[in-house]
Coordinates of N, CA and C and ligand atoms in Angstrom, one line a residue:
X1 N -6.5 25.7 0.2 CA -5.9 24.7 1.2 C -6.5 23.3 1.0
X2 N -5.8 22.1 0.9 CA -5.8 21.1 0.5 C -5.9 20.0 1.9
X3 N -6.7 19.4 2.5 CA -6.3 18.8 3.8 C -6.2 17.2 3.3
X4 N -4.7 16.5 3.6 CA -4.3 15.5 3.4 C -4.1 14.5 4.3
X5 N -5.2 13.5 4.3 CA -4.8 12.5 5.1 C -4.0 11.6 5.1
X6 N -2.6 10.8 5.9 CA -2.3 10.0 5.5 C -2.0 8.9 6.6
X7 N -1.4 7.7 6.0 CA -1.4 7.0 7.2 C -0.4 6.3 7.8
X8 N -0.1 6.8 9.1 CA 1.0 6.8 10.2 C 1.9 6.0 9.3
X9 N 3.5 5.7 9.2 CA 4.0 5.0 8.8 C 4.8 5.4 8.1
X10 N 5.3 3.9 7.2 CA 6.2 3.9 6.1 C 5.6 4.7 4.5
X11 N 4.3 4.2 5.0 CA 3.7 5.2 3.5 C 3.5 6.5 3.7
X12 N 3.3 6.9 5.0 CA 3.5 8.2 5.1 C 4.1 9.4 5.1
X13 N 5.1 8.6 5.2 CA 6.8 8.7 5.0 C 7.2 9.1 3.4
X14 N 6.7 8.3 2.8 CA 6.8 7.6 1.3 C 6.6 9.2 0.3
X15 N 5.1 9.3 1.0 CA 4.1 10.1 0.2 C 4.7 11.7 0.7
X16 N 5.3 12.0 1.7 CA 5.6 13.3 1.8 C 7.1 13.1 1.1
X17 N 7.6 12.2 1.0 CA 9.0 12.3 -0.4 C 8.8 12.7 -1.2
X18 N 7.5 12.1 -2.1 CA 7.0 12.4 -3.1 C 6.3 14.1 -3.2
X19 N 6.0 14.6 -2.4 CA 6.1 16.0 -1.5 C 7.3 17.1 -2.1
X20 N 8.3 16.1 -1.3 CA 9.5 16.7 -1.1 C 10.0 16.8 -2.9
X21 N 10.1 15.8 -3.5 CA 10.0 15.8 -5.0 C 9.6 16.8 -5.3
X22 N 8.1 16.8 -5.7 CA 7.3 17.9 -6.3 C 8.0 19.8 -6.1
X23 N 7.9 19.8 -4.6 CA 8.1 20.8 -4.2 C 9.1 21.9 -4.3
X24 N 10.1 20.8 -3.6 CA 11.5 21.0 -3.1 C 12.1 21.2 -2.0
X25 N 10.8 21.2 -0.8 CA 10.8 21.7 0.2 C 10.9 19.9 1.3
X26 N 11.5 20.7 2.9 CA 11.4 19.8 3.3 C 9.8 19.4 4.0
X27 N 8.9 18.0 4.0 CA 8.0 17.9 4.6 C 7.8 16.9 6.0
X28 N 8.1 17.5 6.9 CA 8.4 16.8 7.8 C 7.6 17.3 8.8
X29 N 6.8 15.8 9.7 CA 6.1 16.1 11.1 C 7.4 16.0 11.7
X30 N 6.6 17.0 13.3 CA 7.2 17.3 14.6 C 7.3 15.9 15.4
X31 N 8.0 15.3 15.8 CA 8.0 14.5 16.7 C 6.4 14.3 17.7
X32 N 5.4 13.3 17.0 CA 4.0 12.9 17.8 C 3.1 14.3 17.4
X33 N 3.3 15.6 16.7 CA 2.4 15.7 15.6 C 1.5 15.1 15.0
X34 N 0.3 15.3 15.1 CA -0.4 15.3 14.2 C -0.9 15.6 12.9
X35 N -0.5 16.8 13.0 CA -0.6 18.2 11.7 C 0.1 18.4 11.6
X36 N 0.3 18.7 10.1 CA 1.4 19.3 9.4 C 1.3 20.2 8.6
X37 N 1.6 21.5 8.7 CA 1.1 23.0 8.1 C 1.9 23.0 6.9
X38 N 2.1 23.1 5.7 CA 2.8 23.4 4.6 C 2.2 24.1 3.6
X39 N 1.8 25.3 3.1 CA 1.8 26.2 2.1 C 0.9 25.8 2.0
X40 N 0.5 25.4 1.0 CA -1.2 25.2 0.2 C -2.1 23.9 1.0
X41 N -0.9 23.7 2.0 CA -1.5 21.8 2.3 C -1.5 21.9 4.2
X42 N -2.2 20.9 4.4 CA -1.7 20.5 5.8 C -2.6 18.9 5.9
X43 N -1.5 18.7 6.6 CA -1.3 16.7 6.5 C -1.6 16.2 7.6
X44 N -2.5 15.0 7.7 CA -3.1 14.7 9.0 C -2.5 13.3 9.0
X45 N -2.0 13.2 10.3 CA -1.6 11.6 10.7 C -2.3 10.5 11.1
X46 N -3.1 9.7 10.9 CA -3.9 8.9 11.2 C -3.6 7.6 10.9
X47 N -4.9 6.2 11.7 CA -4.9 5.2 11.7 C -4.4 5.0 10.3
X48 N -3.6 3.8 9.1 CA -3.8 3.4 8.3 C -5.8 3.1 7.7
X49 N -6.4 2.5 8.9 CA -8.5 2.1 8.7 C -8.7 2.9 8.2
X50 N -8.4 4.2 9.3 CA -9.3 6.0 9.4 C -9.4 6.4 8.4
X51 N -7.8 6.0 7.1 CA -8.2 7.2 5.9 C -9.2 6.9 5.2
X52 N -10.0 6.3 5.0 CA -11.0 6.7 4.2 C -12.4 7.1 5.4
X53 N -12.1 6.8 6.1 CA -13.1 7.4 7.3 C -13.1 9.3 7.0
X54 N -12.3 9.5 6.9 CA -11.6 10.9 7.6 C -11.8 11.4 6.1
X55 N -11.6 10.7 4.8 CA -11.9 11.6 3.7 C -13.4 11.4 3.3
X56 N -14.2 10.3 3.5 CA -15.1 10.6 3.5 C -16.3 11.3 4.1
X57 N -15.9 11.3 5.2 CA -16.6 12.4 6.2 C -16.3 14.0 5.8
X58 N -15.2 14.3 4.6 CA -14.4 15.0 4.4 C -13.5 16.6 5.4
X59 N -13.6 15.0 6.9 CA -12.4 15.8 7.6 C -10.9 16.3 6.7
X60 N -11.0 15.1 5.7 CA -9.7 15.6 4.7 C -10.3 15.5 3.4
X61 N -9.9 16.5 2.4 CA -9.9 16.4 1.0 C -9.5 15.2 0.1
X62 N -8.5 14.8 0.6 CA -7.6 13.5 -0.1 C -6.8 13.1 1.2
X63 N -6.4 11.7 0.4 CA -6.0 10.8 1.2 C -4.8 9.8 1.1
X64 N -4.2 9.0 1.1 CA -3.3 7.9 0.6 C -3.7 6.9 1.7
X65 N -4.3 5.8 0.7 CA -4.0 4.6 1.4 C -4.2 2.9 0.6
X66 N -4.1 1.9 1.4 CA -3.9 1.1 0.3 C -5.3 0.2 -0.6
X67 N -5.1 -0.2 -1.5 CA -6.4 -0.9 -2.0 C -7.2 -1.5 -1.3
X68 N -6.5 -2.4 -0.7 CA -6.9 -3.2 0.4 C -8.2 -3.0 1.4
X69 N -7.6 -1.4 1.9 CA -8.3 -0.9 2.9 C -9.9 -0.5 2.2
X70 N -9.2 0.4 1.3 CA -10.7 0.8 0.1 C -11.3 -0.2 -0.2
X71 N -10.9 -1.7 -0.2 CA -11.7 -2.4 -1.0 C -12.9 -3.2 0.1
X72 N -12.2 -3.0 1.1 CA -12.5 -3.8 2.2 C -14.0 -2.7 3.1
X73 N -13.6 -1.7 3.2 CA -14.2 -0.3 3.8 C -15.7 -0.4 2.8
X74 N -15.2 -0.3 1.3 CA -16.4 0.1 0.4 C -16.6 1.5 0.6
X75 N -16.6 2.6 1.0 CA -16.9 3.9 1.2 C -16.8 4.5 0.0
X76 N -17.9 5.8 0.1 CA -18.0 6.6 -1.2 C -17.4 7.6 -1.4
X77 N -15.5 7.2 -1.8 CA -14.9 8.0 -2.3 C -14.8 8.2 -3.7
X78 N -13.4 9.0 -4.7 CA -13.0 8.8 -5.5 C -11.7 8.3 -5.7
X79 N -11.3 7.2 -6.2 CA -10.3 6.4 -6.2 C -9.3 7.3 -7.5
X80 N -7.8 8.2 -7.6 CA -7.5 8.6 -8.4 C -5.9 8.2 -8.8
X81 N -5.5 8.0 -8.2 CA -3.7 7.6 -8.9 C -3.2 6.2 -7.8
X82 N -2.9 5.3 -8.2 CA -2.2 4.4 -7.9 C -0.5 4.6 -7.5
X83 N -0.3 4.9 -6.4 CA 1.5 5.6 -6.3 C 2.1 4.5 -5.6
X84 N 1.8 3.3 -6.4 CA 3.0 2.2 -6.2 C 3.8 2.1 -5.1
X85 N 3.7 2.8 -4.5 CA 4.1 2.2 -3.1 C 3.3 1.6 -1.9
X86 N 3.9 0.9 -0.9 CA 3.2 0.2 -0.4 C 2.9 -1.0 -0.7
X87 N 3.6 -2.0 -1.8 CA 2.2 -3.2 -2.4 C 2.5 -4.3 -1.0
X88 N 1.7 -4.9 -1.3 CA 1.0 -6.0 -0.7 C 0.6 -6.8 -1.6
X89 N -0.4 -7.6 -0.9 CA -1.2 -8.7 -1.3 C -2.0 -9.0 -0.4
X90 N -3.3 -9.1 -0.4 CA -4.4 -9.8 0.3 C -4.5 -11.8 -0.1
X91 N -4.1 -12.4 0.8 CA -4.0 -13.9 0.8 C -4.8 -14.8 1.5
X92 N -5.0 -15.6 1.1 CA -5.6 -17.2 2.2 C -4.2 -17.7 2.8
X93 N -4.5 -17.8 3.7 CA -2.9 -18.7 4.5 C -3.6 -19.8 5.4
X94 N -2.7 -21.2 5.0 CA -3.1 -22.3 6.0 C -2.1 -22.7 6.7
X95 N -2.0 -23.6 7.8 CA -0.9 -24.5 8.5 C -0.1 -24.9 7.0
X96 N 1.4 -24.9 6.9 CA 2.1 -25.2 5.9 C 1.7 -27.2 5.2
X97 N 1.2 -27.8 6.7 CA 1.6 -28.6 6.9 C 0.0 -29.7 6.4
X98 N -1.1 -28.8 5.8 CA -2.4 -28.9 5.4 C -2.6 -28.4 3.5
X99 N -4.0 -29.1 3.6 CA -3.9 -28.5 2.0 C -5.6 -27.4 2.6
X100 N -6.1 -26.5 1.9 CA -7.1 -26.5 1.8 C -8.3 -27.1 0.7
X101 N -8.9 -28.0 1.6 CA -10.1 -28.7 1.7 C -11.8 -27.9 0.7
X102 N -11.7 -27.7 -0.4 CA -12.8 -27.1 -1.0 C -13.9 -27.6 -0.7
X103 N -13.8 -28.8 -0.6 CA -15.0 -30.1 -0.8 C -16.0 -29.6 0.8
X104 N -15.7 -29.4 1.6 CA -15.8 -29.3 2.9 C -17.3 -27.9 2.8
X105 N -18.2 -28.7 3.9 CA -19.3 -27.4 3.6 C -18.8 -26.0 4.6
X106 N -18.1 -26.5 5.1 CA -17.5 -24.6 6.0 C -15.8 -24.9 6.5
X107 N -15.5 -23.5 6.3 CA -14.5 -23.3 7.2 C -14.3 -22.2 8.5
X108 N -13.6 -22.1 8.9 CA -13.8 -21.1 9.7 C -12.2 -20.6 9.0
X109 N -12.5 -18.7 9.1 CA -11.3 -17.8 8.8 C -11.5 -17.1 9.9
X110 N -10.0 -17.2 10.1 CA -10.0 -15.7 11.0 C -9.3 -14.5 10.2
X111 N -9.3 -13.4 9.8 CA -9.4 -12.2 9.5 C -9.4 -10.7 10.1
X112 N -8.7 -9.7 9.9 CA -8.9 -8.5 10.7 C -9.9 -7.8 8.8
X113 N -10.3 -8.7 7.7 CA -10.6 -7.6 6.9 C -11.9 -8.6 6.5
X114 N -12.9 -8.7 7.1 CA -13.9 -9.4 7.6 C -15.0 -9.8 5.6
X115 N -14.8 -8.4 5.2 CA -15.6 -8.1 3.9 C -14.4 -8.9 3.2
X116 N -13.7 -8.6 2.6 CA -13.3 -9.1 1.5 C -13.4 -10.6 2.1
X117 N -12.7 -11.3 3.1 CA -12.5 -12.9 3.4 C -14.2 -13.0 3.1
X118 N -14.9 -12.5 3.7 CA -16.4 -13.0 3.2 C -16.9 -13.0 1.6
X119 N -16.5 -12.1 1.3 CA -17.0 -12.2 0.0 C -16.3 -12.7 -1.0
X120 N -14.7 -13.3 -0.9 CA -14.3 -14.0 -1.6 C -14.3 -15.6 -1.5
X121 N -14.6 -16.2 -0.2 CA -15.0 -17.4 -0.1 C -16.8 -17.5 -0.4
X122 N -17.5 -16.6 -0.6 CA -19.0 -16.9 -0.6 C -19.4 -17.2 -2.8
X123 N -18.2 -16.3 -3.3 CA -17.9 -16.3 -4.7 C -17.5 -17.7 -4.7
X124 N -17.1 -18.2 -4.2 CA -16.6 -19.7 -4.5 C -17.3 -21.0 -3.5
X125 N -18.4 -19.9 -3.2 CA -19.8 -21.0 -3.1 C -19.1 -22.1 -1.8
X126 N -18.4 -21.7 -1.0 CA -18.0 -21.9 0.4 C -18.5 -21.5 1.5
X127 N -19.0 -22.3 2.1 CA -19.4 -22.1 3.7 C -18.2 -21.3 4.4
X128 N -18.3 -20.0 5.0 CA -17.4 -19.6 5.8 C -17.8 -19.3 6.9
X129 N -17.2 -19.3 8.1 CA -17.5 -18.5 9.0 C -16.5 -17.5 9.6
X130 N -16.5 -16.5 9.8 CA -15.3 -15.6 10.0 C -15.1 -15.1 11.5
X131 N -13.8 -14.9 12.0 CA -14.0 -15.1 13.2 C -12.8 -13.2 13.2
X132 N -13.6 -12.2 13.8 CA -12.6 -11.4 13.7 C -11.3 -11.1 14.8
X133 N -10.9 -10.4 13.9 CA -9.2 -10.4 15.2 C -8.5 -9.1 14.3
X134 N -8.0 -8.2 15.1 CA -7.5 -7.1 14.6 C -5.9 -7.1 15.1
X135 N -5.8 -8.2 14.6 CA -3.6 -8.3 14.5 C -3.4 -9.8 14.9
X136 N -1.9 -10.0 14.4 CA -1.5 -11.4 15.3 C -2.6 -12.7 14.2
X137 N -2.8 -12.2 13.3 CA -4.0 -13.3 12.7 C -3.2 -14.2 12.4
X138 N -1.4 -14.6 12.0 CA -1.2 -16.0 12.0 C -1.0 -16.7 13.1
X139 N -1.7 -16.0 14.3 CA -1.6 -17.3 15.5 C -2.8 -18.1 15.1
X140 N -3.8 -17.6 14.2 CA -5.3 -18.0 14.6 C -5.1 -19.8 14.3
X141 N -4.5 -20.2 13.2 CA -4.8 -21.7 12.6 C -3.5 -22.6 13.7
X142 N -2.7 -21.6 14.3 CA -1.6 -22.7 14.9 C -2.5 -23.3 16.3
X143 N -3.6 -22.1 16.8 CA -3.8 -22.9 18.3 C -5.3 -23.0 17.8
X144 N -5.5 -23.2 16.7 CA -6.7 -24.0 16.1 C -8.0 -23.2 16.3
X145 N -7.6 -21.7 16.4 CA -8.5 -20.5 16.4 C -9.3 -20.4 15.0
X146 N -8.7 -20.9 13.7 CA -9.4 -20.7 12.3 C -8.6 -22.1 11.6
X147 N -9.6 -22.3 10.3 CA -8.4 -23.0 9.5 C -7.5 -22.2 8.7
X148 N -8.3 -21.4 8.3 CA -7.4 -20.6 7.5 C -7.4 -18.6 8.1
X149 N -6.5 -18.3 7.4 CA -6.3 -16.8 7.7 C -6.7 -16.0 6.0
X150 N -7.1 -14.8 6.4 CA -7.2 -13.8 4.9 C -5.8 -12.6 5.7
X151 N -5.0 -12.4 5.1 CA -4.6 -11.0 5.8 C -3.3 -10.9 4.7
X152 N -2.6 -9.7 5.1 CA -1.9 -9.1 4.3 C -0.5 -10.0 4.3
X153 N -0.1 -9.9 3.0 CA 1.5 -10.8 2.9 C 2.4 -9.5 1.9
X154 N 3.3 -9.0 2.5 CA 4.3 -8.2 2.0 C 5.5 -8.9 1.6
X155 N 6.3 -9.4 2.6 CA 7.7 -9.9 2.0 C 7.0 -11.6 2.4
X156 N 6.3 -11.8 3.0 CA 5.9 -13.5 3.5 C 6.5 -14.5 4.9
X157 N 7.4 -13.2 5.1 CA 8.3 -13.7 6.1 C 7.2 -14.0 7.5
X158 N 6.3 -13.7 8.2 CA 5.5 -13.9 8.9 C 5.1 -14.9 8.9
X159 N 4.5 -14.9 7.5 CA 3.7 -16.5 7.4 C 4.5 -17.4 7.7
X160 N 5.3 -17.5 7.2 CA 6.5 -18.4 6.8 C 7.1 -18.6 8.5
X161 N 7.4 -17.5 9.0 CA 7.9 -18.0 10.0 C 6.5 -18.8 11.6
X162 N 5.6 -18.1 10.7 CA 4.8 -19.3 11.7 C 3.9 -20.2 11.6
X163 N 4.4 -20.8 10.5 CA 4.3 -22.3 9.7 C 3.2 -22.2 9.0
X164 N 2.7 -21.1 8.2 CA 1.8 -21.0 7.6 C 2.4 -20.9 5.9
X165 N 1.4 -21.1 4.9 CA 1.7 -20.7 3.9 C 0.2 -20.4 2.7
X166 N 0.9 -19.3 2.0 CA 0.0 -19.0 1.1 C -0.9 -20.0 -0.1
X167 N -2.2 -20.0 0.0 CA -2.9 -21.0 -0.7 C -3.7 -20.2 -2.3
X168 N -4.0 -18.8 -1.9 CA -4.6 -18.0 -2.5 C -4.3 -16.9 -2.6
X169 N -3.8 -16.1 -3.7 CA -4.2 -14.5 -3.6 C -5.5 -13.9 -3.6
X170 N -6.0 -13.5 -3.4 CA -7.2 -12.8 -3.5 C -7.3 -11.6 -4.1
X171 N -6.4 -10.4 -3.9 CA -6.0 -9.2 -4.5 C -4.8 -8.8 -4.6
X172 N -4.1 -8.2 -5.3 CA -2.9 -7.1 -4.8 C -3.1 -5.7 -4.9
X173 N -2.5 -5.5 -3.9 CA -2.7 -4.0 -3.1 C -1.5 -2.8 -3.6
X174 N -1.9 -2.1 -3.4 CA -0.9 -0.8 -3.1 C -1.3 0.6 -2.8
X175 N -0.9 1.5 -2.2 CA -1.1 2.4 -1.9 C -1.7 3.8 -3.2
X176 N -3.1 4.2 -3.0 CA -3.7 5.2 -3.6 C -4.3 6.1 -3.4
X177 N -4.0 7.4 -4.0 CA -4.3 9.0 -4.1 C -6.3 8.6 -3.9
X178 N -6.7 9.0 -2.7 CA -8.4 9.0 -3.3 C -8.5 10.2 -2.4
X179 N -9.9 10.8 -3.0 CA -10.5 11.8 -2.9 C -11.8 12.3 -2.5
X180 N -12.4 13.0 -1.7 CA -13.6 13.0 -1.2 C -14.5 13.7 -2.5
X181 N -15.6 13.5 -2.7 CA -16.9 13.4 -3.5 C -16.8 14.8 -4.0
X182 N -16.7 15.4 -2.9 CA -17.6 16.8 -3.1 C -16.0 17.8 -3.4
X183 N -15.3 17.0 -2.6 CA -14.1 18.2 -2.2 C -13.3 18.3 -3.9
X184 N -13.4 17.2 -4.2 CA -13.0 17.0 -6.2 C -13.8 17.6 -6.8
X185 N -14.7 18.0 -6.7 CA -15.7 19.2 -7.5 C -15.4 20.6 -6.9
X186 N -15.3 20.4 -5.5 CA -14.9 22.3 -5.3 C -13.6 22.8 -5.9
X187 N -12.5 21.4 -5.8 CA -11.1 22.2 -5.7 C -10.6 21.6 -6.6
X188 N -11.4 20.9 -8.0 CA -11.1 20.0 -9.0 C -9.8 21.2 -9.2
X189 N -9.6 21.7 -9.6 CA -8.3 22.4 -10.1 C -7.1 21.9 -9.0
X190 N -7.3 22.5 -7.6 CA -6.1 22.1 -7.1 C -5.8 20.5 -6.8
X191 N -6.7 20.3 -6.5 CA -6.9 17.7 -6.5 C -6.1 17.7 -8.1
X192 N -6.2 18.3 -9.1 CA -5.8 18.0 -10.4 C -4.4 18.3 -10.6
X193 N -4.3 19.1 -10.0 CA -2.8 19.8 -10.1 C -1.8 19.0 -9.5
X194 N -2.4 18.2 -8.4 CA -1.8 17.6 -7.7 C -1.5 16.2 -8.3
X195 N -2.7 15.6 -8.6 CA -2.9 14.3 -9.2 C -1.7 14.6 -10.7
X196 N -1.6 15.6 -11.1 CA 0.0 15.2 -12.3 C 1.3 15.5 -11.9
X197 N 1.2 16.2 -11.1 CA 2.7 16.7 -10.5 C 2.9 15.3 -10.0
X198 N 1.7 14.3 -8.6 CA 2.1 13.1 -8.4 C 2.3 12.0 -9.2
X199 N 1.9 12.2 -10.2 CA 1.3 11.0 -11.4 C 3.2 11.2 -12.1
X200 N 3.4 12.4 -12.4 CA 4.4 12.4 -12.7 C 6.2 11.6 -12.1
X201 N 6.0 12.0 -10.8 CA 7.0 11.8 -10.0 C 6.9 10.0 -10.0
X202 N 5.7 9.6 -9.6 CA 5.5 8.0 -9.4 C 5.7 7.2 -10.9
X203 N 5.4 8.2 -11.9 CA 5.0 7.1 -13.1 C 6.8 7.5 -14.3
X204 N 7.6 8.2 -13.1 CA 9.1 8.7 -13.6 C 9.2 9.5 -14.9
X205 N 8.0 10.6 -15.2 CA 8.1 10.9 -16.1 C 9.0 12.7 -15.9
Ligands
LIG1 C1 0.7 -7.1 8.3 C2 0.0 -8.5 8.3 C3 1.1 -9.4 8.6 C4 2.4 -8.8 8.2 C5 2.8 -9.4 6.9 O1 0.6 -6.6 9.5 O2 -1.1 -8.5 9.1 O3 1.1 -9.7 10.0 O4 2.1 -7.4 8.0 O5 4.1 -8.9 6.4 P1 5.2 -9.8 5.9 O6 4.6 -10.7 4.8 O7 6.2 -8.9 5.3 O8 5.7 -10.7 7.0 P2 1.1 -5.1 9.8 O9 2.5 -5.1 10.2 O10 0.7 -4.2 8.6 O11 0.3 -4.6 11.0 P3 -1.3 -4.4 11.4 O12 -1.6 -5.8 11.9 O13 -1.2 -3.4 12.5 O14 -2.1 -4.0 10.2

């Protein structure tokens, strides 16, 4: 038995198609389910944060979630298939109507992903101070909460519509197969089995 974290949503959605692919079967949660019982597997619904909480602790074996989150978390998992769904982008976003100011010994960011905005302005030898906020981060520079924002940009339409604009990428993201430490050495056969049947389906072979 295989315990699969994934996370609430569109990617979770995504990743049991890719399921349904493999299998042939239908994989579908009950309406506010949690769990999901299926043959060799059962699928846990959780925060987008949690999954690597939840596989590292190894409430779950494996997991899907996006770079972003792993890069940001740092946790000691195993990072294993990239399944292209999900991308993003981790960005700097300013007032449209500003440039960002290098020369300057600090800024203030506001951020819900506290690690990376810190450690990619401290690489570029920038005073930062980071101010956290967990949603709603392009209000922070309009009512003069931060100058700038780090947070995720998918289609851009957010920024954009609240007069912000992209200054920096910092990463791009997408959603990935990772794996708990120990649980990849007990059940390396079945995590492996999985990792090509998925590798297959995502990479259209
Ligand atoms: C993200 C991000 C932006 C938005 C960007 O939030 O914080 O607000 O999506 O998407 P766009 O570029 O397509 O407009 P998300 O909806 O993932 O919710 P969260 O704040 O709960 O993480």
């Amino acid at each position: 038995m295989l315990t699969v974290a994934l996370p609430k949503g569109r990617i979770a959605e995504e990743t049991l198609e890719i399921f349904e692919e493999i299998f042939g079967e239908n994989f579908r949660f009950e309406s506010r389910k949690l769990v999901l019982e299926m043959g060799k597997f059962r699928f846990l619904l959780v925060r987008n944060q949690d999954v690597p909480t939840y596989v590292a602790h190894q409430a779950a074996d494996i997991g899907v979630v996006g770079l972003d989150v792993i890069e940001e978390q740092s946790l000691d998992i195993v990072k294993l298939l990239d399944l292209g769904i999900g991308r993003c982008k981790v960005a700097v976003g300013i007032r449209d109507d500003e440039e960002l100011d290098w020369s300057r010994p600090q800024i203030k960011v506001a951020s819900k992903m506290v690690n990376i905005a810190r450690n990619y302005f401290s690489e570029k030898a920038m005073g930062v101070e980071i101010v956290k906020l967990y949603g709603s981060i392009e209000l922070a520079p309009i009512v003069g909460l931060a100058d700038a924002i780090v947070d995720i940009v998918e289609t851009g339409t957010t920024m954009k519509e609240n007069g912000l604009k992209v200054v920096e990428t910092i990463m791009e993201s997408s959603a990935h197969l990772i794996a708990n430490k120990y649980s990849f050495l007990m059940k390396k056969s079945e995590i492996m089995d999985l990792y090509s049947k998925m590798g297959e389906v995502v990479n259209g072979a």
